[in-house]
Short mmCIF file of C-alpha atoms in Angstrom, two decimals:
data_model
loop_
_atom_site.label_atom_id
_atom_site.label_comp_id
_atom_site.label_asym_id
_atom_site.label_seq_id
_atom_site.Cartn_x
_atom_site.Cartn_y
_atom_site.Cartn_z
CA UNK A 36 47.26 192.53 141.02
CA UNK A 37 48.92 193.68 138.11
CA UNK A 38 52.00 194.41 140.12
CA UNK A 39 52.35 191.19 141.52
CA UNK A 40 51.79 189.75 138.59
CA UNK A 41 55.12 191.42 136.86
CA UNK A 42 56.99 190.79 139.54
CA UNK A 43 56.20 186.79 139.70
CA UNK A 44 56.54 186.63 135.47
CA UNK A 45 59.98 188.68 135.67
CA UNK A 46 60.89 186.65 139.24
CA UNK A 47 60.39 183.14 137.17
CA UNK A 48 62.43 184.64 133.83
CA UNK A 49 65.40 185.57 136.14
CA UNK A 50 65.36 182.03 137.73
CA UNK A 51 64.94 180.46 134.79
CA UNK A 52 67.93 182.72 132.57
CA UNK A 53 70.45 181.79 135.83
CA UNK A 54 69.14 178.29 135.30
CA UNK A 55 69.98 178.21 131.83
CA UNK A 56 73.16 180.43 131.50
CA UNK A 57 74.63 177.47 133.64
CA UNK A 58 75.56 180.05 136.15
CA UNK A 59 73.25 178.15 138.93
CA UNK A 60 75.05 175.49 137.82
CA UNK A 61 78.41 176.33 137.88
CA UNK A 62 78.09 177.70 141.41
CA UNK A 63 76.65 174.46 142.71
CA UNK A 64 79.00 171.88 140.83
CA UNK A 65 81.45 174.43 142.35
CA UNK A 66 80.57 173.94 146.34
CA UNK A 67 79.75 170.73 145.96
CA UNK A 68 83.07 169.59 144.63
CA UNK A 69 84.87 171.54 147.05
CA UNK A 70 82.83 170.27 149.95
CA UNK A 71 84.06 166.72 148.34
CA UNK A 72 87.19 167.52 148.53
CA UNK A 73 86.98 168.71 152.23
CA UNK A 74 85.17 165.12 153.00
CA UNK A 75 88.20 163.57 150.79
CA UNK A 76 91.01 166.09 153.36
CA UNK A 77 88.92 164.80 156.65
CA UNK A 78 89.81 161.15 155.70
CA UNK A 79 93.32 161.48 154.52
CA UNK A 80 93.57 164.02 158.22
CA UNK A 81 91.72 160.94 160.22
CA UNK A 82 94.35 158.21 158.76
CA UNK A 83 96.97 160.23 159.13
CA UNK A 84 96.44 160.63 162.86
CA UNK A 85 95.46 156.90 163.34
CA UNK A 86 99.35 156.44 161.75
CA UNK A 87 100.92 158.82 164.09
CA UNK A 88 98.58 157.37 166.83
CA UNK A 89 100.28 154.07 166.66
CA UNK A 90 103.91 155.00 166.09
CA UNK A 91 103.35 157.15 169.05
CA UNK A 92 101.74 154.49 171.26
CA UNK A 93 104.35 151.91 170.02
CA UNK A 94 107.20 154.32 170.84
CA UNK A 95 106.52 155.44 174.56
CA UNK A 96 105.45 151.55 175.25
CA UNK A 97 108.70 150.34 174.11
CA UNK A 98 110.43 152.91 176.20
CA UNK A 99 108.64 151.63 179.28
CA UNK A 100 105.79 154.32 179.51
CA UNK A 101 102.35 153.99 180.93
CA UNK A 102 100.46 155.10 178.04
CA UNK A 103 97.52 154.60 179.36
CA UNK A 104 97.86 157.12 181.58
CA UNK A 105 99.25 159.84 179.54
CA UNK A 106 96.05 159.14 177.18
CA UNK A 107 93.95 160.63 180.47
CA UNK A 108 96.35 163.35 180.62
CA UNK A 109 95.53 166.85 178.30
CA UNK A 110 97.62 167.20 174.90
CA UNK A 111 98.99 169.98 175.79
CA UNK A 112 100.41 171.83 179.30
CA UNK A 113 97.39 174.01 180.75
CA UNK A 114 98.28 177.55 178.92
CA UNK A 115 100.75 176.40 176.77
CA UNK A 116 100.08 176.14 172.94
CA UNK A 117 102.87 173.65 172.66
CA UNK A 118 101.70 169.73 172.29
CA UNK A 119 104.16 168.09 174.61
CA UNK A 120 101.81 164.32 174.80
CA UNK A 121 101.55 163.44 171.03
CA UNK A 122 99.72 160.31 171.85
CA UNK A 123 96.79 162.22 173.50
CA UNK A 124 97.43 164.86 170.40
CA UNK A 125 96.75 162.64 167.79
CA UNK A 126 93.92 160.66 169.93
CA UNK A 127 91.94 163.59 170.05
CA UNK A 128 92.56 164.88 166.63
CA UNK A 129 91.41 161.06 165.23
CA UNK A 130 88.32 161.16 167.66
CA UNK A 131 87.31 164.57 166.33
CA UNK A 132 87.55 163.43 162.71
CA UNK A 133 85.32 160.63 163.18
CA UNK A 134 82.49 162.38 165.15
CA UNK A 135 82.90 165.12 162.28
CA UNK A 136 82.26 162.92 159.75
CA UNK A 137 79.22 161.47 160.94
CA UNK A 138 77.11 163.28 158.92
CA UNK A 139 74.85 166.28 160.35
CA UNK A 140 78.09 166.88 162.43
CA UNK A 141 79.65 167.84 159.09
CA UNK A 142 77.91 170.62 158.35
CA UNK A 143 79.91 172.90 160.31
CA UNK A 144 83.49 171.97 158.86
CA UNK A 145 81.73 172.51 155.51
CA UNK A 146 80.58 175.60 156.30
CA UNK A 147 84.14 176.56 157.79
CA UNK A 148 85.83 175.29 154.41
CA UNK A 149 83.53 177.14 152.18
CA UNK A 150 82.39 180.23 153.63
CA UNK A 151 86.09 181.60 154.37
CA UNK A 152 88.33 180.01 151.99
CA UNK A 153 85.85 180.14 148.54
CA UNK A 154 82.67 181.49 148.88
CA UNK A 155 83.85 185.08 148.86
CA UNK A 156 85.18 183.84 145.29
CA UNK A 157 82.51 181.78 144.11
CA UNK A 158 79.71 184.17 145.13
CA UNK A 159 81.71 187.44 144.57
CA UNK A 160 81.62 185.83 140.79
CA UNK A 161 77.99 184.60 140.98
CA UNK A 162 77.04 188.38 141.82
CA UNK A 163 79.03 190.50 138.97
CA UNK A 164 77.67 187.96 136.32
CA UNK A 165 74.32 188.26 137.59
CA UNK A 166 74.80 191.90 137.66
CA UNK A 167 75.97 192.77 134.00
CA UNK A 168 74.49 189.87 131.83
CA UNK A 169 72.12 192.36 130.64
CA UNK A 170 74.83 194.54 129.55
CA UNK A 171 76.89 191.81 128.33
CA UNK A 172 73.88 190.76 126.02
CA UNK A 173 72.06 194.27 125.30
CA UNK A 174 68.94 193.29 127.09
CA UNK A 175 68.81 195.75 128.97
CA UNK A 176 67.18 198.38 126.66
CA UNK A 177 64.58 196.23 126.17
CA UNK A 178 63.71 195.47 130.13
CA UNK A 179 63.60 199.06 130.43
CA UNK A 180 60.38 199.07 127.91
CA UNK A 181 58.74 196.83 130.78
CA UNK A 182 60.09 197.81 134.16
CA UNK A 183 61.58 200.43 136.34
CA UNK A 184 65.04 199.90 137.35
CA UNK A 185 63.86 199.48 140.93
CA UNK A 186 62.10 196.43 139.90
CA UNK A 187 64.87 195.08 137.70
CA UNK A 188 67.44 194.82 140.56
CA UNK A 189 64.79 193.91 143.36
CA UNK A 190 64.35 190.94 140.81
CA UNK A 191 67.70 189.87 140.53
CA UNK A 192 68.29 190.65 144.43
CA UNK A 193 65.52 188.25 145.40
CA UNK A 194 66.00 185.38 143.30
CA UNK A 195 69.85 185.83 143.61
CA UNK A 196 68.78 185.09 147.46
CA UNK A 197 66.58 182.02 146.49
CA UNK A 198 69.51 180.63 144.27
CA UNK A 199 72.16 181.18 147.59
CA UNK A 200 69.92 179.28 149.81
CA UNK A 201 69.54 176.72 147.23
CA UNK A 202 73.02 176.30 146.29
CA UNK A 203 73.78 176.17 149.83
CA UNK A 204 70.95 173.35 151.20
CA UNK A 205 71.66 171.15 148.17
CA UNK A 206 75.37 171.44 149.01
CA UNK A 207 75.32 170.98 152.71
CA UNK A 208 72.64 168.07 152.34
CA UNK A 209 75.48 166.05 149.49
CA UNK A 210 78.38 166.80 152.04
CA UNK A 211 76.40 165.28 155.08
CA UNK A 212 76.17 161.96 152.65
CA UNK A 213 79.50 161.93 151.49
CA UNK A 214 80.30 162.45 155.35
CA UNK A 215 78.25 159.03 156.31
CA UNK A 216 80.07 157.09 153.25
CA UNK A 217 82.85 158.49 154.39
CA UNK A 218 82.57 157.05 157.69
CA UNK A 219 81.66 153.61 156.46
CA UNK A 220 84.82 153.72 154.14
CA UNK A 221 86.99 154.64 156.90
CA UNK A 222 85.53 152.13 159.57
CA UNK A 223 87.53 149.86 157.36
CA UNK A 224 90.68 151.71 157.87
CA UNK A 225 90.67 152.27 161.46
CA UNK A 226 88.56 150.66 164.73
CA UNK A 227 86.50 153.83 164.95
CA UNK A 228 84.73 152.49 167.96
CA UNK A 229 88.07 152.34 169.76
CA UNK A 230 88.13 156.20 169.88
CA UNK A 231 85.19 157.73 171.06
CA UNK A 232 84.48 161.14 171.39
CA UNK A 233 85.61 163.18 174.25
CA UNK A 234 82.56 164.85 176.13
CA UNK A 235 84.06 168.05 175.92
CA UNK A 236 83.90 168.56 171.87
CA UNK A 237 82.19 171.17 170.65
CA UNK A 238 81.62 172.48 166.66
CA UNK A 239 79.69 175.41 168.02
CA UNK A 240 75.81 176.41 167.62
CA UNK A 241 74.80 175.63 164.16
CA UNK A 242 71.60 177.97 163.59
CA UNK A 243 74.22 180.87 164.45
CA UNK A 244 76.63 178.87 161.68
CA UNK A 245 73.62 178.63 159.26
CA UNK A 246 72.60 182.07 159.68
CA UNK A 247 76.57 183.66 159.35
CA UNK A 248 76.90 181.68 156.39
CA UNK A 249 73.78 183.31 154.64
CA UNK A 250 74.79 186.40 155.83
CA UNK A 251 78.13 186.36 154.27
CA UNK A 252 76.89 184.73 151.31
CA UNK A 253 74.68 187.86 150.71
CA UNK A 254 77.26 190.36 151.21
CA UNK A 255 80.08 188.56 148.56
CA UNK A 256 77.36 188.51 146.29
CA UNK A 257 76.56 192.36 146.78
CA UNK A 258 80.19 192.76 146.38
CA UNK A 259 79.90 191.37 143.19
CA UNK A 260 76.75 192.96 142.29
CA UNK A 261 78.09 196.10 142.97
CA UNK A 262 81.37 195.94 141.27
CA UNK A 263 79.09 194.61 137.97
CA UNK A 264 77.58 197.98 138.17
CA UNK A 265 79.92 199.89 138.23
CA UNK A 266 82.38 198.36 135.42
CA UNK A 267 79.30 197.16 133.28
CA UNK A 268 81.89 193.92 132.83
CA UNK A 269 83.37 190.86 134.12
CA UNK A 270 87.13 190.87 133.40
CA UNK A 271 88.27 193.58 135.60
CA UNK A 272 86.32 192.94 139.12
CA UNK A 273 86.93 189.67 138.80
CA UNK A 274 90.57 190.46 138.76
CA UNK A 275 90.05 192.86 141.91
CA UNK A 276 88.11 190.11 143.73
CA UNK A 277 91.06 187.13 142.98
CA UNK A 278 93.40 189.76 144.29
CA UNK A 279 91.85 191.09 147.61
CA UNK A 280 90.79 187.69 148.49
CA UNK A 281 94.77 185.89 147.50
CA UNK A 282 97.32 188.78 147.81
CA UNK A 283 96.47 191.24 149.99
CA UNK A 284 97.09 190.74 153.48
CA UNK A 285 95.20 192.09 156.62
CA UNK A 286 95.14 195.60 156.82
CA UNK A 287 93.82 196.30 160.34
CA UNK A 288 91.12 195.75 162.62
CA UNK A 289 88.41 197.30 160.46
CA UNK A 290 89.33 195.28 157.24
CA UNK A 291 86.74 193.47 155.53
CA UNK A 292 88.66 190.11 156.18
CA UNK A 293 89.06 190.95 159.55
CA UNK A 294 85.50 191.84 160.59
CA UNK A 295 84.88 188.37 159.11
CA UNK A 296 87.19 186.34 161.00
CA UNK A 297 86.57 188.07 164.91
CA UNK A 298 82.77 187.15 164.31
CA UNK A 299 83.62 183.69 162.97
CA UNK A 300 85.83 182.66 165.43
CA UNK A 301 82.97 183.55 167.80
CA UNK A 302 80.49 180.88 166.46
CA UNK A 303 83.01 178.68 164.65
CA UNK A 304 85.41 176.14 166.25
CA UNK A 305 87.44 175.51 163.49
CA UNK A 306 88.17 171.83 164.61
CA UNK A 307 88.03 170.30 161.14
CA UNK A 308 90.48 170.26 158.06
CA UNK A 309 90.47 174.60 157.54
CA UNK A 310 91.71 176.79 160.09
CA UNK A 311 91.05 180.37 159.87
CA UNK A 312 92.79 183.77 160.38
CA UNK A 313 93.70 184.64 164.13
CA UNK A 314 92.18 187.88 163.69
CA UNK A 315 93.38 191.58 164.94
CA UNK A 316 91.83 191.74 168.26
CA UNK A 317 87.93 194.27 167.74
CA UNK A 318 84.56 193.56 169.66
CA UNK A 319 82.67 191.08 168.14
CA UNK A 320 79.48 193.24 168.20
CA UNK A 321 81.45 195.39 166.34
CA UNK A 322 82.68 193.64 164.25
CA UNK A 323 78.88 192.37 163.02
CA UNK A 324 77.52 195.98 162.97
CA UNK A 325 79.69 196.91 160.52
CA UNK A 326 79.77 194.20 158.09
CA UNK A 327 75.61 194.79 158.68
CA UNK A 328 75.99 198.49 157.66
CA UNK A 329 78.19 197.48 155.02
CA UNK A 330 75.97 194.88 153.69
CA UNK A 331 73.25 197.40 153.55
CA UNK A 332 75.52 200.21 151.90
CA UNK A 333 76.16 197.75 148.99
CA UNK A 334 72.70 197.01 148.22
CA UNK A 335 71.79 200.88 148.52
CA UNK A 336 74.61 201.94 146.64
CA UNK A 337 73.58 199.47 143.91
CA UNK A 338 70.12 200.40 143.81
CA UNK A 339 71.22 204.22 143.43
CA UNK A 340 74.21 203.95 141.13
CA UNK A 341 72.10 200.88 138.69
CA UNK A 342 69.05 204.11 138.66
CA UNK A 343 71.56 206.00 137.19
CA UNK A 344 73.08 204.61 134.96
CA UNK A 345 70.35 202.59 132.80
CA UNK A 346 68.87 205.37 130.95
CA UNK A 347 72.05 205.56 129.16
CA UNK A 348 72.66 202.27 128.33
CA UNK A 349 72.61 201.18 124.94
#
């Protein structure tokens, strides 16, 4: 009893420290205003193809084509990659926008936006804070007095996992209701109803998108975690973390980027405004046993090198 005591006491003292060091915060404002702006880049793409939609239409009708029947044709020559029926092309890509936006249907280009273009950012950074405020502010001495090192880091582990699925509910649940004012708003701007969606559009399963997502999530944050540990700072893995995630390109199959990409474009469909990596060809059950083992490396390795290293901190 005592136990479980100490480990609800020091569970509701991490929460509340992340809640209070604005670090919860800064991680939500942060997704949430980038999910914004993803709702704000699905309206300005939607216009845009309504636009190009009529200039299209308006063209081929003035030089005598049926465009009504090139609007049952595909966008596209079967295995070609080349869009040789724009007014199809930009149908589609309007239609798609629309059903996107309609809010639960958001959730996926959300996800896509986030999870590969920030999160491994925003929770690479959320991790190494979380990681070396203690040495930061010389508590860690004193938690030493109270705990084990074990417990310390299974602390911060688990309510660094309560604070991820928070961050991402609250997030997902704002961009679905920007998504339906968004819809309203642009109901105004074009005759939605004229452009229904084709039967054959698909954003992919979304429990296997949910679950990825949380997956990922944990493992940036382990990154971070990890790299805290090891430096005892902020400045410096931050620094590695910009760069491997801005300037360094792909490196082969079995790069961390990579092993990302061939299992997301197995459950994503990458249909709204990001579009991801064609990744170097590797299994996709490969590809998620690794980043699995890899996952589970981090947290081991942080667990071994964090027992290490307290008894000499300061």
């Amino acid at each position: 009893m005592k136990s479980t005591v100490t480990i609800w006491d020091s569970l509701k003292k991490e929460f509340l420290y992340q809640r209070y060091s604005h670090v919860l915060w800064i991680t939500l404002v942060s997704t949430v205003f980038l999910s914004l702006v993803n709702v704000y880049g699905l309206i300005s793409k939607a216009i845009n193809a309504y636009n190009n939609y009529l200039k299209s239409y308006t063209f081929y009708k003035e030089q005598g084509v049926d465009v009504e029947a090139l609007l049952k044709l595909p966008a596209s020559t079967p295995g070609s990659s080349l869009t040789d029926n724009s007014v199809r092309y930009y149908y589609d890509q309007l239609s798609s926008t629309i059903y996107i936006l309609d809010g639960v249907h958001l959730i996926t280009p959300t996800l896509e936006w986030l999870l590969f273009a920030f999160c491994p950012i925003i929770f690479g950074l959320y991790g190494l804070y979380v990681a070396t405020y203690d040495y930061k502010y010389k508590t860690l001495k004193l938690k030493m007095l109270h705990a084990t090192p074990k417990h310390i880091l299974t602390v911060k582990f688990i309510v660094s996992l309560i604070c991820i699925i928070m961050v991402m509910v609250i997030t997902l649940i704002i961009s679905c209701l920007s998504g339906l004012v968004a819809s309203i708003y642009l109901s105004k701007k074009v005759p939605v109803y004229s452009f229904p969606i084709v039967d054959t559009f698909s954003i992919g399963s979304l429990p296997l998108q949910l679950l990825y997502a949380l997956f990922l999530c944990i493992i940036f944050t382990a990154i971070g975690f990890l790299l805290g540990i090891i430096f005892k700072t902020t400045l410096f893995p931050a620094i590695l973390i910009f760069v491997y995630n801005f300037f360094v390109p792909l490196l082969g199959k079995y790069d961390f980027k990579n092993l990302i990409a061939s299992v997301a474009h197995s459950i994503f469909s990458f249909k709204g405004k990001f579009e991801l990596i064609v990744p170097v060809p590797i299994p996709v059950t490969q590809s998620l046993l690794i980043l699995l083992l890899f996952c589970l490396l981090l947290i081991a390795g942080s667990f071994l090198l964090f027992k290490r290293q307290s008894k000499y901190t300061h």
